[in-house]
């Protein structure tokens, strides 16, 4: 849900922010959220395109070639 806290980031000249962390819940390897309030997207509930950036990162960190990423409304399997 949109919060006034998102507007505090508005002066920054970036298009979006990806927040990710290692999952604590099986079967997911990592979880993520994408925020782009500067472009009218307070929080992207799907975040699938962000996983194309995150998959190589988490593959290296976790030493895996197949990953399952979770976002708010999707599950992405990255090979």
Tab-separated table of C-alpha atoms in Angstrom:
chain	number	residue	atom	x	y	z
A	1	UNK	CA	0.000	0.000	0.000
A	2	UNK	CA	1.240	3.508	-0.795
A	3	UNK	CA	2.748	5.340	2.144
A	4	UNK	CA	3.930	8.915	2.495
A	5	UNK	CA	7.381	7.491	3.261
A	6	UNK	CA	7.783	6.702	-0.454
A	7	UNK	CA	7.633	10.402	-1.308
A	8	UNK	CA	10.766	11.028	0.763
A	9	UNK	CA	12.731	9.232	-1.960
A	10	UNK	CA	11.242	11.262	-4.824
A	11	UNK	CA	14.084	13.827	-5.183
A	12	UNK	CA	16.564	11.045	-5.961
A	13	UNK	CA	17.351	10.665	-9.687
A	14	UNK	CA	16.808	6.922	-10.075
A	15	UNK	CA	14.073	4.913	-11.767
A	16	UNK	CA	13.546	2.177	-9.190
A	17	UNK	CA	14.839	0.274	-6.198
A	18	UNK	CA	15.006	-3.500	-5.828
A	19	UNK	CA	15.056	-4.877	-2.295
A	20	UNK	CA	16.059	-8.541	-1.984
A	21	UNK	CA	17.103	-11.002	0.678
A	22	UNK	CA	17.716	-14.692	1.118
A	23	UNK	CA	14.467	-16.510	1.776
A	24	UNK	CA	13.844	-18.173	5.107
A	25	UNK	CA	10.932	-20.184	3.684
A	26	UNK	CA	11.202	-23.217	1.422
A	27	UNK	CA	10.934	-23.639	-1.514
A	28	UNK	CA	12.093	-20.084	-2.209
A	29	UNK	CA	15.753	-19.147	-2.540
A	30	UNK	CA	15.229	-15.384	-2.398
A	31	UNK	CA	12.469	-12.819	-2.012
A	32	UNK	CA	12.253	-9.393	-3.588
A	33	UNK	CA	10.252	-6.201	-3.915
A	34	UNK	CA	10.520	-3.419	-6.487
A	35	UNK	CA	9.690	0.219	-5.767
A	36	UNK	CA	9.478	3.044	-8.320
A	37	UNK	CA	7.406	5.866	-6.810
A	38	UNK	CA	9.100	8.338	-9.167
A	39	UNK	CA	7.356	6.575	-12.041
A	40	UNK	CA	3.985	6.199	-10.358
A	41	UNK	CA	4.665	2.659	-9.065
A	42	UNK	CA	4.729	2.799	-5.245
A	43	UNK	CA	5.365	-0.968	-5.138
A	44	UNK	CA	5.295	-3.425	-8.034
A	45	UNK	CA	3.490	-6.499	-6.702
A	46	UNK	CA	4.803	-8.777	-9.465
A	47	UNK	CA	8.524	-7.883	-9.777
A	48	UNK	CA	9.173	-10.596	-12.390
A	49	UNK	CA	11.449	-8.411	-14.505
A	50	UNK	CA	13.583	-7.599	-11.458
A	51	UNK	CA	14.330	-11.308	-11.123
A	52	UNK	CA	16.244	-11.196	-14.411
A	53	UNK	CA	18.739	-8.965	-12.606
A	54	UNK	CA	18.598	-10.843	-9.316
A	55	UNK	CA	18.995	-14.397	-10.652
A	56	UNK	CA	22.697	-14.077	-11.584
A	57	UNK	CA	23.433	-12.401	-8.250
A	58	UNK	CA	21.698	-15.088	-6.169
A	59	UNK	CA	23.112	-17.899	-8.318
A	60	UNK	CA	26.591	-16.689	-7.398
A	61	UNK	CA	25.809	-16.096	-3.721
A	62	UNK	CA	24.021	-19.421	-3.250
A	63	UNK	CA	26.134	-21.479	-5.665
A	64	UNK	CA	23.051	-22.742	-7.491
A	65	UNK	CA	22.063	-23.009	-11.151
A	66	UNK	CA	18.295	-23.200	-10.584
A	67	UNK	CA	16.564	-20.727	-8.301
A	68	UNK	CA	13.037	-20.016	-7.124
A	69	UNK	CA	12.332	-16.386	-6.355
A	70	UNK	CA	9.281	-15.056	-4.567
A	71	UNK	CA	7.652	-11.671	-4.839
A	72	UNK	CA	4.316	-10.497	-3.540
A	73	UNK	CA	2.153	-11.983	-6.283
A	74	UNK	CA	4.384	-14.317	-8.259
A	75	UNK	CA	6.857	-17.152	-8.120
A	76	UNK	CA	9.654	-17.086	-10.666
A	77	UNK	CA	11.841	-20.074	-11.447
A	78	UNK	CA	15.155	-18.938	-12.893
A	79	UNK	CA	17.456	-21.411	-14.623
